[in-house]
Amino acid sequence: MDTLETRELRYFVAVAEELHFGRAAERLGMAQPPLSRAIQQLERRLEVCLLERNRRGVRLTGAGEVLLQEGRAALDAAAAAARRTRRAGGADSPGGPRGRLVLAVKAAASHELLRKLLDAYAAEPDSAEIEVLPCGIREQEELLRDGRADVALMHTPWNSLTGFDSEALAAEGQVAVLPAGHPLAARESLSLADVRDIPGLPIARWPTHGTYAPGPGPEIHNQTQLAQLIALGRTVAVVPDSARSWLWAEHAAVPLADAPSVVTHIAWPAHSRSLALAGLVRTAMARWERETVRIRQHG
């Protein structure tokens, strides 16, 4: 058989992550013997060895590594489908929110763009209720993939659009945010090389899928922490120009002449068939086209 049940995948993923049948059984809330039998039956059905068992413990085979990766993805997709289905069911029920959409946005980012988008969409006939879900650094992708959000504002080059449909809404330059009293704060512009090599002021490090790249700069968990560390003269940050809206008096923003543009996209799961989502995307695109024409006309 080429089909797998979610129950089988949950069992196998638990064993593969724990590499111990006893701990996996405890995690699943079941006895160990039926768990062992279930894994053996799975191996027989797939006609492969997934786990090597000996006195020293349990080890994944090459086939087991593949099933662990694919199994996690399948379970995540199933959970996302359940979340979206419950939300759709709630919208259809008496008294439920009509066509409610959850929009994930990075906290403190794209204030002006988001306000204009929500105002324009609210003015549309039969517009859906929009729940704005502020999230942490680079979390939009995860929220969109696991079904906690229906649509997101994503920012390239930092967010990955792989697996999503998307449309570009806005582009902007980047700035270096430094302590206001720093000598470089008086410059009209800086280069990325200037920012990467400031004595005593290491560049802030952002997480990618929960992992920080090595470096001397502080690991940044949220905007408030970043703002305080910059004000204290402990770090410098490279951020979109629109981030000027949250700067303190103790900060200075200097344009970066050679930094790539940051493009804000509206993104959604490629398989979505939501009419409410389609309406929101149409509104976003129309708003962006009008804004582009206005900028061209006024130079």
Coordinates of C-alpha atoms in Angstrom, one line a residue:
M1 CA 0.0 0.0 0.0
D2 CA 1.2 3.5 -0.8
T3 CA -1.1 5.2 1.8
L4 CA -0.2 6.1 5.3
E5 CA -2.5 6.9 8.2
T6 CA -1.9 10.0 10.4
R7 CA -1.9 7.7 13.4
E8 CA 1.0 5.7 12.0
L9 CA 2.9 8.8 11.2
R10 CA 2.4 10.2 14.7
Y11 CA 3.6 7.0 16.2
F12 CA 6.7 6.8 13.9
V13 CA 7.6 10.5 14.4
A14 CA 7.4 10.2 18.2
V15 CA 9.8 7.2 18.1
A16 CA 12.1 8.8 15.5
E17 CA 12.4 12.0 17.6
E18 CA 12.8 10.3 20.9
L19 CA 14.9 7.3 19.6
H20 CA 13.5 5.4 22.5
F21 CA 10.3 3.3 22.5
G22 CA 9.6 3.9 26.2
R23 CA 9.8 7.7 26.0
A24 CA 7.8 7.7 22.8
A25 CA 5.1 5.6 24.3
E26 CA 4.9 7.9 27.3
R27 CA 4.7 11.0 25.0
L28 CA 1.9 9.4 23.1
G29 CA 0.0 8.3 26.2
M30 CA 0.1 4.6 25.3
A31 CA 1.8 1.3 26.4
Q32 CA 5.1 0.4 24.7
P33 CA 4.1 -3.1 23.3
P34 CA 1.4 -1.8 21.0
L35 CA 3.6 1.0 19.8
S36 CA 6.4 -1.5 18.9
R37 CA 3.9 -3.6 17.1
A38 CA 2.6 -0.6 15.2
I39 CA 6.1 0.3 14.0
Q40 CA 6.8 -3.3 12.9
Q41 CA 3.6 -3.4 11.0
L42 CA 4.5 -0.1 9.3
E43 CA 7.9 -1.5 8.2
R44 CA 6.3 -4.6 6.8
R45 CA 3.7 -2.6 4.9
L46 CA 6.4 -0.3 3.4
E47 CA 8.8 -3.2 3.0
V48 CA 11.7 -1.2 4.4
C49 CA 13.6 -1.0 7.7
L50 CA 12.9 2.3 9.3
L51 CA 14.7 1.8 12.6
E52 CA 17.8 -0.2 13.7
R53 CA 17.3 -1.6 17.1
N54 CA 20.1 -3.0 19.4
R55 CA 21.1 -3.1 23.0
R56 CA 22.5 0.5 22.8
G57 CA 19.3 1.9 21.6
V58 CA 17.4 2.9 18.4
R59 CA 18.9 4.5 15.3
L60 CA 17.2 5.8 12.1
T61 CA 18.0 4.1 8.8
G62 CA 18.2 6.2 5.6
A63 CA 14.6 5.3 4.9
G64 CA 13.7 6.3 8.4
E65 CA 15.3 9.7 8.0
V66 CA 13.2 10.2 4.8
L67 CA 9.9 9.2 6.6
L68 CA 10.7 11.4 9.5
Q69 CA 11.1 14.5 7.3
E70 CA 8.0 13.6 5.1
G71 CA 6.0 12.5 8.1
R72 CA 6.5 15.8 9.9
A73 CA 5.5 17.7 6.8
A74 CA 2.4 15.6 6.4
L75 CA 1.3 16.0 10.0
D76 CA 1.8 19.7 9.8
A77 CA -0.3 19.8 6.6
A78 CA -3.0 17.8 8.3
A79 CA -3.1 20.1 11.3
A80 CA -3.2 23.2 9.0
A81 CA -6.1 21.7 7.1
A82 CA -8.0 21.1 10.4
R83 CA -7.4 24.6 11.5
R84 CA -8.6 26.2 8.3
T85 CA -11.6 23.8 8.1
R86 CA -12.7 24.7 11.6
R87 CA -12.3 28.4 10.8
A88 CA -14.4 28.0 7.6
G89 CA -17.0 26.0 9.5
G90 CA -17.3 28.7 12.1
A91 CA -17.8 31.3 9.4
D92 CA -20.7 29.2 7.9
S93 CA -22.4 28.6 11.3
P94 CA -25.2 30.8 12.6
G95 CA -23.7 33.9 14.2
G96 CA -20.2 32.9 13.0
P97 CA -17.9 35.6 11.5
R98 CA -18.7 35.8 7.8
G99 CA -15.6 34.8 5.8
R100 CA -13.2 35.8 8.6
L101 CA -9.5 35.9 7.5
V102 CA -6.5 35.8 9.8
L103 CA -3.7 38.2 8.5
A104 CA -0.2 37.6 9.9
V105 CA 2.0 40.7 10.0
K106 CA 5.4 41.3 11.6
A107 CA 4.8 43.4 14.7
A108 CA 5.8 47.1 14.1
A109 CA 6.2 46.6 10.4
S110 CA 4.4 48.2 7.5
H111 CA 2.0 50.3 9.6
E112 CA 1.0 52.7 6.9
L113 CA 0.7 50.0 4.2
L114 CA -1.4 47.8 6.5
R115 CA -3.7 50.7 7.6
K116 CA -4.4 51.7 4.0
L117 CA -5.0 48.1 3.0
L118 CA -7.5 47.4 5.8
D119 CA -9.3 50.7 5.2
A120 CA -9.6 50.0 1.5
Y121 CA -10.8 46.4 2.0
A122 CA -13.3 47.4 4.7
A123 CA -15.0 49.8 2.2
E124 CA -15.6 46.9 -0.3
P125 CA -19.1 45.3 -0.4
D126 CA -19.3 42.0 1.5
S127 CA -15.8 42.4 2.9
A128 CA -14.8 39.7 5.4
E129 CA -13.8 40.3 9.0
I130 CA -10.0 40.6 9.2
E131 CA -8.2 39.4 12.3
V132 CA -4.7 41.0 12.4
L133 CA -2.2 38.6 14.0
P134 CA 1.0 40.4 14.9
C135 CA 4.0 38.0 15.1
G136 CA 7.6 37.9 15.9
I137 CA 10.6 38.2 13.6
R138 CA 10.2 36.1 10.5
E139 CA 7.3 34.1 11.9
Q140 CA 4.8 34.9 9.1
E141 CA 5.9 32.0 7.0
E142 CA 5.4 29.4 9.9
L143 CA 1.9 30.8 10.7
L144 CA 0.9 30.6 7.1
R145 CA 2.2 27.1 6.6
D146 CA 0.6 25.6 9.7
G147 CA -2.8 27.1 9.2
R148 CA -2.9 29.6 12.0
A149 CA -3.0 32.4 9.3
D150 CA -4.8 32.6 6.0
V151 CA -2.7 35.3 4.5
A152 CA 0.4 37.3 5.5
L153 CA 2.4 40.3 4.7
M154 CA 5.9 39.0 3.9
H155 CA 9.1 40.8 3.3
T156 CA 11.8 39.7 0.8
P157 CA 14.7 39.1 1.0
W158 CA 14.1 38.0 4.6
N159 CA 10.9 35.9 4.2
S160 CA 10.7 32.8 2.0
L161 CA 7.8 32.8 -0.5
T162 CA 8.5 29.2 -1.5
G163 CA 5.2 27.2 -1.7
F164 CA 3.0 30.3 -1.6
D165 CA 1.2 32.4 -4.1
S166 CA 2.1 36.1 -3.7
E167 CA 1.9 39.6 -5.2
A168 CA 4.3 42.5 -4.6
L169 CA 2.7 45.5 -2.9
A170 CA 5.5 47.9 -2.1
A171 CA 9.3 48.4 -2.3
E172 CA 11.5 50.5 -0.1
G173 CA 15.2 51.1 0.8
Q174 CA 17.0 50.1 3.9
V175 CA 18.6 52.2 6.7
A176 CA 21.1 51.6 9.4
V177 CA 19.8 52.5 12.8
L178 CA 22.6 53.6 15.2
P179 CA 22.8 55.4 18.6
A180 CA 22.0 59.1 17.9
G181 CA 25.4 60.2 19.3
H182 CA 27.5 57.9 17.2
P183 CA 29.9 59.7 14.7
L184 CA 28.4 57.8 11.7
A185 CA 24.9 59.1 12.6
A186 CA 25.8 62.4 11.0
R187 CA 26.6 60.9 7.6
E188 CA 24.2 61.3 4.7
S189 CA 24.5 57.7 3.7
L190 CA 26.5 54.6 4.5
S191 CA 27.4 51.3 2.8
L192 CA 26.8 47.8 4.0
A193 CA 30.5 47.4 4.5
D194 CA 30.5 50.5 6.8
V195 CA 27.8 49.0 9.0
R196 CA 29.5 45.6 9.2
D197 CA 32.7 47.0 10.5
I198 CA 31.9 49.5 13.2
P199 CA 34.3 49.1 16.2
G200 CA 32.4 48.3 19.4
L201 CA 29.1 48.2 17.6
P202 CA 28.4 44.7 16.2
I203 CA 25.5 44.3 13.9
A204 CA 22.3 42.8 15.4
R205 CA 21.5 39.1 14.5
W206 CA 18.0 38.0 13.5
P207 CA 16.7 34.4 13.7
T208 CA 16.0 32.3 10.6
H209 CA 13.6 29.4 11.5
G210 CA 14.7 29.8 15.2
T211 CA 18.4 29.7 14.4
Y212 CA 20.9 32.6 14.7
A213 CA 23.9 32.8 12.4
P214 CA 27.3 33.0 14.3
G215 CA 28.7 36.5 15.0
P216 CA 29.5 38.9 17.8
G217 CA 26.3 40.9 17.6
P218 CA 23.4 40.3 20.1
E219 CA 20.6 37.8 19.2
I220 CA 17.5 39.8 18.7
H221 CA 14.1 38.4 19.9
N222 CA 11.8 41.4 19.5
Q223 CA 11.7 45.1 18.5
T224 CA 11.7 46.5 22.0
Q225 CA 14.9 44.6 22.8
L226 CA 16.5 45.8 19.6
A227 CA 15.5 49.5 20.3
Q228 CA 16.9 49.4 23.8
L229 CA 20.2 47.8 22.7
I230 CA 20.7 50.4 20.0
A231 CA 19.9 53.2 22.4
L232 CA 22.5 51.8 24.8
G233 CA 25.2 51.7 22.2
R234 CA 25.4 47.9 22.1
T235 CA 24.4 47.2 18.5
V236 CA 23.5 48.6 15.1
A237 CA 20.6 47.3 12.9
V238 CA 19.8 47.2 9.2
V239 CA 16.0 47.6 8.7
P240 CA 13.5 48.8 6.1
D241 CA 13.1 52.6 5.8
S242 CA 9.5 52.3 7.1
A243 CA 11.0 51.2 10.5
R244 CA 11.7 54.9 11.1
S245 CA 8.2 55.0 12.6
W246 CA 9.2 53.2 15.8
L247 CA 12.6 54.9 16.3
W248 CA 13.3 56.7 19.6
A249 CA 14.9 60.0 20.1
E250 CA 18.1 58.1 21.1
H251 CA 18.2 56.6 17.6
A252 CA 19.5 57.8 14.2
A253 CA 18.6 56.3 10.8
V254 CA 21.1 56.6 7.9
P255 CA 20.2 55.4 4.4
L256 CA 22.2 52.5 3.0
A257 CA 23.3 53.3 -0.5
D258 CA 24.0 49.7 -1.6
A259 CA 21.4 47.7 0.3
P260 CA 18.9 45.7 -1.8
S261 CA 15.3 46.9 -1.7
V262 CA 12.9 45.3 0.7
V263 CA 9.7 44.2 -1.1
T264 CA 6.5 43.7 0.8
H265 CA 4.3 40.9 -0.6
I266 CA 0.9 39.7 0.2
A267 CA 1.2 35.9 0.4
W268 CA -1.2 33.0 0.8
P269 CA -1.2 29.2 0.5
A270 CA -1.1 28.2 -3.2
H271 CA -4.1 25.8 -2.8
S272 CA -6.4 28.4 -1.2
R273 CA -9.9 28.8 -2.8
S274 CA -11.2 31.4 -0.3
L275 CA -13.4 34.0 -2.0
A276 CA -12.8 36.4 0.9
L277 CA -9.0 36.0 0.4
A278 CA -9.3 36.6 -3.3
G279 CA -11.2 39.8 -2.5
L280 CA -8.5 41.0 -0.1
V281 CA -5.7 40.3 -2.7
R282 CA -7.7 42.2 -5.4
T283 CA -8.0 45.2 -3.0
A284 CA -4.3 45.1 -2.2
M285 CA -3.3 45.0 -5.8
A286 CA -5.7 47.8 -6.8
R287 CA -4.3 49.9 -3.9
W288 CA -0.7 49.2 -4.9
E289 CA -1.4 50.1 -8.6
R290 CA -3.1 53.4 -7.6
E291 CA -0.1 54.2 -5.3
T292 CA 2.3 53.5 -8.1
V293 CA 0.5 55.8 -10.5
R294 CA 0.4 58.6 -7.9
I295 CA 4.2 58.3 -7.3
R296 CA 4.9 58.4 -11.0
Q297 CA 2.7 61.4 -11.5
H298 CA 4.3 63.4 -8.7
G299 CA 7.8 62.2 -9.2

